[in-house]
PDB file of C-alpha atoms in Angstrom:
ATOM      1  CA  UNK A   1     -58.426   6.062  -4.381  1.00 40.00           C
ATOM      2  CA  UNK A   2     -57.475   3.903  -1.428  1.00 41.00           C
ATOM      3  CA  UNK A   3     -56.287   1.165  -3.100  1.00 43.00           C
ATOM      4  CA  UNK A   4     -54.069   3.048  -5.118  1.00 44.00           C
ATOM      5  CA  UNK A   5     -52.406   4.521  -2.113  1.00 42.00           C
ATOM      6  CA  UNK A   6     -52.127   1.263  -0.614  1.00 40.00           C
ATOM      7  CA  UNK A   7     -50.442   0.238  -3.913  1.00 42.00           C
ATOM      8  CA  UNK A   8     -47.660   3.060  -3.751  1.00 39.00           C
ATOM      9  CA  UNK A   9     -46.699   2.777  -0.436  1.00 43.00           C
ATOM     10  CA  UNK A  10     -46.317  -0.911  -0.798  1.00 41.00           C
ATOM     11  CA  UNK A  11     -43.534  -0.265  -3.435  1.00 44.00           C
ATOM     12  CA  UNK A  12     -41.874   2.407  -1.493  1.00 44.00           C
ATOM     13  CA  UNK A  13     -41.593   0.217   1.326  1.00 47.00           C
ATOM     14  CA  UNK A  14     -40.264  -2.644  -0.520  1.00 48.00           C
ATOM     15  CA  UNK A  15     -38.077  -0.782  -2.637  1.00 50.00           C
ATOM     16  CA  UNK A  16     -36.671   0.748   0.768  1.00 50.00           C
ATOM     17  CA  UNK A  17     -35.665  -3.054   1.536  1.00 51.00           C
ATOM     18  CA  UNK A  18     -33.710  -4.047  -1.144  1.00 50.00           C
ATOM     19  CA  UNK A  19     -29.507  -3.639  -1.194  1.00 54.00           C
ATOM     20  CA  UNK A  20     -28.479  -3.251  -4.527  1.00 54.00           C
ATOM     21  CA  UNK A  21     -25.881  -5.529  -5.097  1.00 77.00           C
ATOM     22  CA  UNK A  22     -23.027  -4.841  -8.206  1.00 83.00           C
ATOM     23  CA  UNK A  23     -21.329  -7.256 -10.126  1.00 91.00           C
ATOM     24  CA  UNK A  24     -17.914  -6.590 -12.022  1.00 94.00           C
ATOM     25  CA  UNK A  25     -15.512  -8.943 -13.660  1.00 95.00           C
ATOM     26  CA  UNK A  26     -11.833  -8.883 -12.037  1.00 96.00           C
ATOM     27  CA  UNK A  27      -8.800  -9.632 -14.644  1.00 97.00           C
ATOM     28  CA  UNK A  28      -5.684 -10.802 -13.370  1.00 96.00           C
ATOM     29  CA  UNK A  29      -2.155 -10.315 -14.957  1.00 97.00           C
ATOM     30  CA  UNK A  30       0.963 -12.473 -14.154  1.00 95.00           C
ATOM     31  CA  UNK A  31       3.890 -11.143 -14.793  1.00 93.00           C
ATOM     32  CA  UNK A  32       7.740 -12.610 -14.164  1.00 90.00           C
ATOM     33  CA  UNK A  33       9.021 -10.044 -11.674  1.00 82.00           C
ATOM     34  CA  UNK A  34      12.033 -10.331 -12.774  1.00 78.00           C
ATOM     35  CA  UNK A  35      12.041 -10.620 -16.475  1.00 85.00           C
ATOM     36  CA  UNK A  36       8.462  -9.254 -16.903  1.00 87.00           C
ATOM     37  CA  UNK A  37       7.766 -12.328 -19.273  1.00 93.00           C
ATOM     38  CA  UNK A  38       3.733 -13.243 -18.754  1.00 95.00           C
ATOM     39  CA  UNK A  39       3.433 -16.272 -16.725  1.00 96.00           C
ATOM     40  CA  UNK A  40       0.946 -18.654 -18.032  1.00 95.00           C
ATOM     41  CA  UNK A  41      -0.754 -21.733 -16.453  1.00 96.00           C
ATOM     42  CA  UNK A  42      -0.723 -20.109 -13.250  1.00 96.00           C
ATOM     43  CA  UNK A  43      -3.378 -20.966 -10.982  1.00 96.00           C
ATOM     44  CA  UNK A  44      -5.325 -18.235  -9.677  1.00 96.00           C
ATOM     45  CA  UNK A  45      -8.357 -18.828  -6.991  1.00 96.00           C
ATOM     46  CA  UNK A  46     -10.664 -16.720  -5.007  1.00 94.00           C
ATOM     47  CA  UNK A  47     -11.873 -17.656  -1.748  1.00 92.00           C
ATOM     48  CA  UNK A  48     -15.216 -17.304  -3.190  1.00 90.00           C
ATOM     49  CA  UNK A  49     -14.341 -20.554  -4.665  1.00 92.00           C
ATOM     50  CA  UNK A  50     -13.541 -19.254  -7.952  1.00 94.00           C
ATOM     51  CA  UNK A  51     -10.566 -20.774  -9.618  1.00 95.00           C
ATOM     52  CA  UNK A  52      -8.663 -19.528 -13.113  1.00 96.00           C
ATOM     53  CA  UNK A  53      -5.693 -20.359 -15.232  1.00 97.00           C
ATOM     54  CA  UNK A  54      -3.911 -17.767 -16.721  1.00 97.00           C
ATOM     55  CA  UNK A  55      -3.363 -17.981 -20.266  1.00 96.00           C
ATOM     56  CA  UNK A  56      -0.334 -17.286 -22.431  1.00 96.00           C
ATOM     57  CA  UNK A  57      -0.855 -13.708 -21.977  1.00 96.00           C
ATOM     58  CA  UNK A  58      -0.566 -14.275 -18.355  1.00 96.00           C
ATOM     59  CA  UNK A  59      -4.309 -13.091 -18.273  1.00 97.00           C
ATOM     60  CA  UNK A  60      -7.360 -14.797 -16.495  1.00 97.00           C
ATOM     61  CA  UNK A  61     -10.669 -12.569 -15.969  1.00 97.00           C
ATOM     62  CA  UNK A  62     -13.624 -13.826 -13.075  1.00 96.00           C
ATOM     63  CA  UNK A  63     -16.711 -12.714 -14.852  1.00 95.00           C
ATOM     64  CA  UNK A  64     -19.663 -11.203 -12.596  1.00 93.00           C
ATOM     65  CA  UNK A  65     -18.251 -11.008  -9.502  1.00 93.00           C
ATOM     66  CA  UNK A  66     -19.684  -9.692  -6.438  1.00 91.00           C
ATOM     67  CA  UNK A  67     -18.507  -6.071  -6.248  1.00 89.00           C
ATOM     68  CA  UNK A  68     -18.331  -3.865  -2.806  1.00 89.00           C
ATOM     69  CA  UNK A  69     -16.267  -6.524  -1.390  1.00 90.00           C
ATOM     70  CA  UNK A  70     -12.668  -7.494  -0.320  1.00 90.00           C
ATOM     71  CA  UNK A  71     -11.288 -10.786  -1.664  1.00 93.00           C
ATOM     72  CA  UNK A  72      -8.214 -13.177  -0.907  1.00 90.00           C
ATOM     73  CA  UNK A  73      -6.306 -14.725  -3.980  1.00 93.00           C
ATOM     74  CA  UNK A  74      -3.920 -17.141  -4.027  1.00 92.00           C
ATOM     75  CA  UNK A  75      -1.446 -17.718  -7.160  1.00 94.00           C
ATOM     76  CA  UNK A  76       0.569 -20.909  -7.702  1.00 93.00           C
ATOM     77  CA  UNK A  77       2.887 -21.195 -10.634  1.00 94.00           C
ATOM     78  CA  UNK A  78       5.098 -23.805 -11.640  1.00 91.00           C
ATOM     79  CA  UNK A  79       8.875 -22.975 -10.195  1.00 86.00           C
ATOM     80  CA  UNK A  80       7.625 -20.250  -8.175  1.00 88.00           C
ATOM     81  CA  UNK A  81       6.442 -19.745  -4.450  1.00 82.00           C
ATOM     82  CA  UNK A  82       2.736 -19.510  -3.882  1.00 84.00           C
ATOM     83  CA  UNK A  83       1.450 -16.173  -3.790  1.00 85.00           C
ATOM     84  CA  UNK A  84      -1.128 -14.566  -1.801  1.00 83.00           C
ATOM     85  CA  UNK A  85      -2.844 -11.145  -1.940  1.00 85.00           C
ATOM     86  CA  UNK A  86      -5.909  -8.946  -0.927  1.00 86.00           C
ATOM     87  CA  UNK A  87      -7.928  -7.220  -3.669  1.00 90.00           C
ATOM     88  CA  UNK A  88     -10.834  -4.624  -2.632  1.00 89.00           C
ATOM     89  CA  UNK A  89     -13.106  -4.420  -5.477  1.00 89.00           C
ATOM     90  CA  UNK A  90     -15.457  -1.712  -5.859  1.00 89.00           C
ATOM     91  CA  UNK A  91     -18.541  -0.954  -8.363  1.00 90.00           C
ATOM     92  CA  UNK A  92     -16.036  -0.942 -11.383  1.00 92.00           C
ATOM     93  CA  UNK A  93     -14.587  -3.620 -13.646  1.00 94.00           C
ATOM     94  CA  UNK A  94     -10.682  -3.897 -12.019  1.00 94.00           C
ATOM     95  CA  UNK A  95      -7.621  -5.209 -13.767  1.00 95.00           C
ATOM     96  CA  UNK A  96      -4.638  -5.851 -11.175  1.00 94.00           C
ATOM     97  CA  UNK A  97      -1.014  -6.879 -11.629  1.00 93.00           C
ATOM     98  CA  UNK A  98       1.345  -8.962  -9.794  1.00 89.00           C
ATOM     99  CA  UNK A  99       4.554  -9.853 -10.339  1.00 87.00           C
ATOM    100  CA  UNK A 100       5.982 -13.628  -9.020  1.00 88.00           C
ATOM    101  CA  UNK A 101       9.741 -13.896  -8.550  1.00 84.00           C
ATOM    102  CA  UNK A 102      11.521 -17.088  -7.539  1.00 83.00           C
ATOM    103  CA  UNK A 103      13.754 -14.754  -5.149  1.00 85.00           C
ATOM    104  CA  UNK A 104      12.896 -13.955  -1.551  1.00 86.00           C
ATOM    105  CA  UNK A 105      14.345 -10.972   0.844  1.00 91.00           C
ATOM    106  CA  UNK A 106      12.946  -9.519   4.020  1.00 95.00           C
ATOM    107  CA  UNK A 107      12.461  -6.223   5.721  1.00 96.00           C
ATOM    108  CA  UNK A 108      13.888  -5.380   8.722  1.00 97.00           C
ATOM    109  CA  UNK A 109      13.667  -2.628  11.472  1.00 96.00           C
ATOM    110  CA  UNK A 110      12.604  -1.390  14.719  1.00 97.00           C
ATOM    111  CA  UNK A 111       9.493   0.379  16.490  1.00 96.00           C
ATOM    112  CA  UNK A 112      10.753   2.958  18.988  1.00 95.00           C
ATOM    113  CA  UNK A 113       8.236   5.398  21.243  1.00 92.00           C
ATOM    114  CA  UNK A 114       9.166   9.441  20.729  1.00 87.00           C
ATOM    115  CA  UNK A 115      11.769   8.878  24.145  1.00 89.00           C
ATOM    116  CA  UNK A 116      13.524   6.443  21.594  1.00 91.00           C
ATOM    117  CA  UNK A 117      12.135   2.840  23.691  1.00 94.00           C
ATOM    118  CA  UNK A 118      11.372  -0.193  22.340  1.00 96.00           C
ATOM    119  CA  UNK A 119       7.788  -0.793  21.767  1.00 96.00           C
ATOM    120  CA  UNK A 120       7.449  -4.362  21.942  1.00 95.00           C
ATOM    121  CA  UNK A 121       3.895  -6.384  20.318  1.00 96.00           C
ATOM    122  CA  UNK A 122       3.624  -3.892  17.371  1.00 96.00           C
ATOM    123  CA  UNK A 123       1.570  -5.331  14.656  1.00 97.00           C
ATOM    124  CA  UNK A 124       3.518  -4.814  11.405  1.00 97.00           C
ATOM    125  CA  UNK A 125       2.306  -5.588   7.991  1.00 95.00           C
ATOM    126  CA  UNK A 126       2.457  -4.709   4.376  1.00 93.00           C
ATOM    127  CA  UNK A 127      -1.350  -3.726   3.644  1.00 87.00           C
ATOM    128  CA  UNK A 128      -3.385  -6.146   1.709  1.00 77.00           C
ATOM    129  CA  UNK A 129      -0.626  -9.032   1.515  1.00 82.00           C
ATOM    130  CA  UNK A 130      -0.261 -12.122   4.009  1.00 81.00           C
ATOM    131  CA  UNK A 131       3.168 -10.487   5.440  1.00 90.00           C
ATOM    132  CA  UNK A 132       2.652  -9.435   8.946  1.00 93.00           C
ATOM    133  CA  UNK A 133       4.411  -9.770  12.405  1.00 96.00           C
ATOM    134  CA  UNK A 134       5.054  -8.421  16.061  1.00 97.00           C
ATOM    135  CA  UNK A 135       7.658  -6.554  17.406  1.00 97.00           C
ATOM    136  CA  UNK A 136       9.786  -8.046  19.370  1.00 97.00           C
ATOM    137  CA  UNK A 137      10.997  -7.100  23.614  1.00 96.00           C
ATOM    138  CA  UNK A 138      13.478  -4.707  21.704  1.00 97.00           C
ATOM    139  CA  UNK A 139      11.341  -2.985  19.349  1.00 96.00           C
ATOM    140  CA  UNK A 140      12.957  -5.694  16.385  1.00 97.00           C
ATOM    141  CA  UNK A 141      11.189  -7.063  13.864  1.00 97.00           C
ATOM    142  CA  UNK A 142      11.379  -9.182  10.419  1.00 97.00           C
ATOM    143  CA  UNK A 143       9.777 -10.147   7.652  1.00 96.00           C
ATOM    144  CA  UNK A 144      10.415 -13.222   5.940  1.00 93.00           C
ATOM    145  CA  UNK A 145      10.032 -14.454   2.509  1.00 88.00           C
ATOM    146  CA  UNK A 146       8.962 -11.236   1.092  1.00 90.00           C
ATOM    147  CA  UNK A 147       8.890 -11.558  -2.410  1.00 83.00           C
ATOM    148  CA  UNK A 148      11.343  -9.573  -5.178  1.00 83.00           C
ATOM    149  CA  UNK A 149       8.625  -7.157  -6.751  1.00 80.00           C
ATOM    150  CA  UNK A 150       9.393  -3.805  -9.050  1.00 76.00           C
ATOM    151  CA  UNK A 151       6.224  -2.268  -7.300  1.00 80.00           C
ATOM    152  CA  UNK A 152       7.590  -0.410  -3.964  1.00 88.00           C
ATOM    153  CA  UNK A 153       6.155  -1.875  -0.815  1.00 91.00           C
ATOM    154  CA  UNK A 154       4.737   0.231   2.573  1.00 92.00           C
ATOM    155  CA  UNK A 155       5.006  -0.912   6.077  1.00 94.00           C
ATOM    156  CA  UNK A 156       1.863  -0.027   8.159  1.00 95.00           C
ATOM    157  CA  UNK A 157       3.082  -0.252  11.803  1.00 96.00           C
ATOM    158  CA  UNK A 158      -0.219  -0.418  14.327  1.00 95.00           C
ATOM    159  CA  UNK A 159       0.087  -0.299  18.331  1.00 94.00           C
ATOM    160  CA  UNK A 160      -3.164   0.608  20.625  1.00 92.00           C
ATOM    161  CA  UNK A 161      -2.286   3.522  22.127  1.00 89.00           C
ATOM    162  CA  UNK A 162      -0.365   5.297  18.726  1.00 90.00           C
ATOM    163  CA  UNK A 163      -0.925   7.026  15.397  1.00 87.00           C
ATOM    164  CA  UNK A 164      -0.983   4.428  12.800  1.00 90.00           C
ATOM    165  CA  UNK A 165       2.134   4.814  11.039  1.00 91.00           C
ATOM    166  CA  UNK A 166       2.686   4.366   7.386  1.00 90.00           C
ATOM    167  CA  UNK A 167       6.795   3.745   6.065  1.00 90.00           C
ATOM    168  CA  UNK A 168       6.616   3.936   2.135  1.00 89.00           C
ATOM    169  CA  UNK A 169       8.347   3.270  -0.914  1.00 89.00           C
ATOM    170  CA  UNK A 170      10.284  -0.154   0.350  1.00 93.00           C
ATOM    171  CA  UNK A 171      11.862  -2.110  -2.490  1.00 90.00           C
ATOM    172  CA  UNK A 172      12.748  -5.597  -2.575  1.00 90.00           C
ATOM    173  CA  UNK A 173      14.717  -5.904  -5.280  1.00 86.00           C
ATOM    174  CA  UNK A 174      17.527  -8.766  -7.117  1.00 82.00           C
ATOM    175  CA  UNK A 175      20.124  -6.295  -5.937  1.00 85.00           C
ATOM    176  CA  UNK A 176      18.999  -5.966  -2.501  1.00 88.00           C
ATOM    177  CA  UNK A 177      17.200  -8.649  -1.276  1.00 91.00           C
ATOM    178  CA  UNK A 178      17.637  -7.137   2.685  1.00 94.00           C
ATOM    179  CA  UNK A 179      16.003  -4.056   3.233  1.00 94.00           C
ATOM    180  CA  UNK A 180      16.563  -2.571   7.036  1.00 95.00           C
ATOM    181  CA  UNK A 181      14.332   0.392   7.637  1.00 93.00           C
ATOM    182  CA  UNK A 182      15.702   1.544  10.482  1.00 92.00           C
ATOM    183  CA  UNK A 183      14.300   3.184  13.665  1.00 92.00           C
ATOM    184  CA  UNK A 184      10.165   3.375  13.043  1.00 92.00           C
ATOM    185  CA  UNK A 185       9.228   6.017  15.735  1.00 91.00           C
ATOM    186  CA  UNK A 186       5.511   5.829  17.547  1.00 92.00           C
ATOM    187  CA  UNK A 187       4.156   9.388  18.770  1.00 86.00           C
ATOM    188  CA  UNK A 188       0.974  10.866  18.994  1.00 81.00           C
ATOM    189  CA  UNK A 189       2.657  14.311  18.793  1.00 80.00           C
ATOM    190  CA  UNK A 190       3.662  15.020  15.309  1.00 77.00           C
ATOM    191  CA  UNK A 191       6.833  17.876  14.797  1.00 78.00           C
ATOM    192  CA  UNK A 192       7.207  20.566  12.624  1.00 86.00           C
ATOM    193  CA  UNK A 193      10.373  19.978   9.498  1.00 88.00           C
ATOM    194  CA  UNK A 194      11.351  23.693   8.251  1.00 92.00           C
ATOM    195  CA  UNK A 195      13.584  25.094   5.825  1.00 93.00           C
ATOM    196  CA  UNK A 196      14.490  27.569   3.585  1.00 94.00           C
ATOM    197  CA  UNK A 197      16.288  26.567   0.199  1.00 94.00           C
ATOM    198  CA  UNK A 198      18.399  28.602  -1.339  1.00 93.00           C
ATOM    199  CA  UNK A 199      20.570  29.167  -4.489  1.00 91.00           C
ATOM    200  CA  UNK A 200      24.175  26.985  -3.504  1.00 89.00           C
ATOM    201  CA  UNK A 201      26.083  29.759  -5.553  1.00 90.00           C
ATOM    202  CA  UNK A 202      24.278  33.098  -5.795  1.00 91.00           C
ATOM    203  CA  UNK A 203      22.178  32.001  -2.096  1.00 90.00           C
ATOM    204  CA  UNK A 204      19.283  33.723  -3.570  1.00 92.00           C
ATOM    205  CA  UNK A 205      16.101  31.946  -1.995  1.00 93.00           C
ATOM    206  CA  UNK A 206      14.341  29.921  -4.375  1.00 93.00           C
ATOM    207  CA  UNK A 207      10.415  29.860  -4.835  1.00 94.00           C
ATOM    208  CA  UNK A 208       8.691  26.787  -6.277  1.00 95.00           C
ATOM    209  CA  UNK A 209      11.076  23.683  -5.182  1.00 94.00           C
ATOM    210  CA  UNK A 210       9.158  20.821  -4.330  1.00 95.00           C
ATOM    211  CA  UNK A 211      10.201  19.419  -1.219  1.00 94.00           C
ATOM    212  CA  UNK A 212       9.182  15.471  -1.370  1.00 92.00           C
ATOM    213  CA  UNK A 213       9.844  13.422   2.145  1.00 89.00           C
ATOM    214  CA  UNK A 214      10.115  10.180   0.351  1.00 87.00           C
ATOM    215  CA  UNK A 215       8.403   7.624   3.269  1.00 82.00           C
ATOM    216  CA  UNK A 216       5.782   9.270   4.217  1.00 83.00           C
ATOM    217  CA  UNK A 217       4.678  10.633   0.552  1.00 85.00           C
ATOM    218  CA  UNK A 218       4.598  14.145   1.766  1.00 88.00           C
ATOM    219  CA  UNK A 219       5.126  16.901  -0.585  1.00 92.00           C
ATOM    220  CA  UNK A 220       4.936  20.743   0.107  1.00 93.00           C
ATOM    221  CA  UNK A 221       6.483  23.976  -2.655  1.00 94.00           C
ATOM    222  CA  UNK A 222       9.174  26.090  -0.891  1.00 94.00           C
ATOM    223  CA  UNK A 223       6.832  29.658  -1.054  1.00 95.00           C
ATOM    224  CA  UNK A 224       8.435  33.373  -2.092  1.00 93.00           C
ATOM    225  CA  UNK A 225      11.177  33.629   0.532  1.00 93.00           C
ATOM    226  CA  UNK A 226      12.355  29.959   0.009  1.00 92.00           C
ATOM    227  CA  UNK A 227      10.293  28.960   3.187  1.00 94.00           C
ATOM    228  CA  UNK A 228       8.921  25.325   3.786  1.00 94.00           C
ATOM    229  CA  UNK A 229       6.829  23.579   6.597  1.00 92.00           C
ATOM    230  CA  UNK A 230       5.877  20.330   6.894  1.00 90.00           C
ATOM    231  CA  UNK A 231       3.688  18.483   9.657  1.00 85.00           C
ATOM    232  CA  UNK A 232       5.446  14.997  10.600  1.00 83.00           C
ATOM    233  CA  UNK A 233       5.515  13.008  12.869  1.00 77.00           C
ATOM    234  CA  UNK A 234       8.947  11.707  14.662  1.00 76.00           C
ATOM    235  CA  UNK A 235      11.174   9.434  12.704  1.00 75.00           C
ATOM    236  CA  UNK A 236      14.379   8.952  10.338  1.00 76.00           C
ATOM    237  CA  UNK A 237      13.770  10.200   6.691  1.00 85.00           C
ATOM    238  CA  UNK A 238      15.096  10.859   3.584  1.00 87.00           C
ATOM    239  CA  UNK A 239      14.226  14.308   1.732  1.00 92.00           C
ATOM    240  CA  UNK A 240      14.098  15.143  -2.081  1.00 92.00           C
ATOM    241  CA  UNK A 241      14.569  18.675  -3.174  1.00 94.00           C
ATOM    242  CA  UNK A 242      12.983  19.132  -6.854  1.00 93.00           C
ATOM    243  CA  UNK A 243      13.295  22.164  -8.632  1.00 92.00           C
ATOM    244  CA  UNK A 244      12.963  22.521 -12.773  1.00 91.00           C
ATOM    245  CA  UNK A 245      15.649  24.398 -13.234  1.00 89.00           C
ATOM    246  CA  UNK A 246      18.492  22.292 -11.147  1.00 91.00           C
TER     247      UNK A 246
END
């Protein structure tokens, strides 16, 4: 009888030691951002020292990696500028998607406190790519070499002291290469954005609209009486009024 509860609790504790540890295989897709043509012999490594080619279906899988983990890839392609990215992979087989275009643009703008000063040594970045930067004395900043991509880019803006801040849907396209964003405001003290919408003809309030606030990714239905409130913190934005009937 002793032995056998020396037995158990030997397994117990052991099995109490041991992480379990998933492995998934990552595929990659290479696309032509501009002509969304596959791009084939691209080179695609990990910095867990595994390197790929893509094929001609602009396809290359990494079989049993590592999952739980955040990994750092780096694409070169004939005629194209190297391209780097982040990639958090979970418990779950992943296939991800870039796109490589041989045009480059930037993204402008500048990161003001809520009494509209400059807030200078802001880190800005675009989340889980090698773009990131500093504000500058005057609240300026730019980012350089961003590539042309059909996927929208965000801006995370981070300052000790501050609310992250988050500035979505940021193209970088053929067409417009330059993208300012404007004033990027800093506050710890978010407002409230009302409204009521209403009918343009017969001004009867309208129930149902979806009211979108396109940078943040905020979205809120206008209630019986046409009423809407949103949480939000300071900051220049552009609104979308949806409605299936207009």
């Amino acid at each position: 009888f002793l032995v056998f509860i020396l037995i158990i609790m030997f397994i117990i504790g052991g099995g109490c030691k041991k992480t379990a540890k998933y492995h998934v295989n990552i595929t990659i897709i290479v696309k032509d951002a501009d002509t969304d043509v596959a791009v084939s012999q691209a080179s695609v490594a990990m910095d867990s020292g595994k390197i790929g080619t893509t094929d001609n279906s602009g396809t290359v899988t990494f079989l049993n990696v590592e999952g739980d983990k955040e990994y750092n890839f780096i694409v070169k392609a004939n005629d194209y500028p190297d391209y780097q990215f982040l990639l958090q992979v979970g418990k779950e087989n992943i296939v991800h998607t870039i796109s490589l275009s041989k045009f480059k643009g930037s993204i402008s703008g500048i990161i003001v406190d809520s009494k509209d000063k400059p807030v200078k040594e802001a880190i800005v970045s675009i989340p889980n790519s090698k773009y990131n930067t500093l504000s500058n004395e005057d609240g300026s900043f730019i980012l350089t070499d961003v590539s042309v991509s059909k996927t929208p880019y965000t801006l995370e803006i981070t300052k000790d002291g501050y609310v992250p801040r988050k500035r979505h849907n940021i193209y970088i396209t053929t067409d417009n290469l330059y993208c300012d964003v404007g004033k990027i405001v800093l506050s710890n003290e978010p407002g409230i954005f009302t409204g009521i919408v209403e009918d343009e003809q017969t001004g009867n309030l309208l129930s149902e609209v979806t009211v979108l606030v396109k940078e943040e990714k905020k979205t809120i239905k206008t209630n019986s009486q046409g009423y809407f409130s949103i949480e939000i913190l300071p900051g220049s934005y552009t609104v979308i009024f949806e409605h299936p009937l207009y």
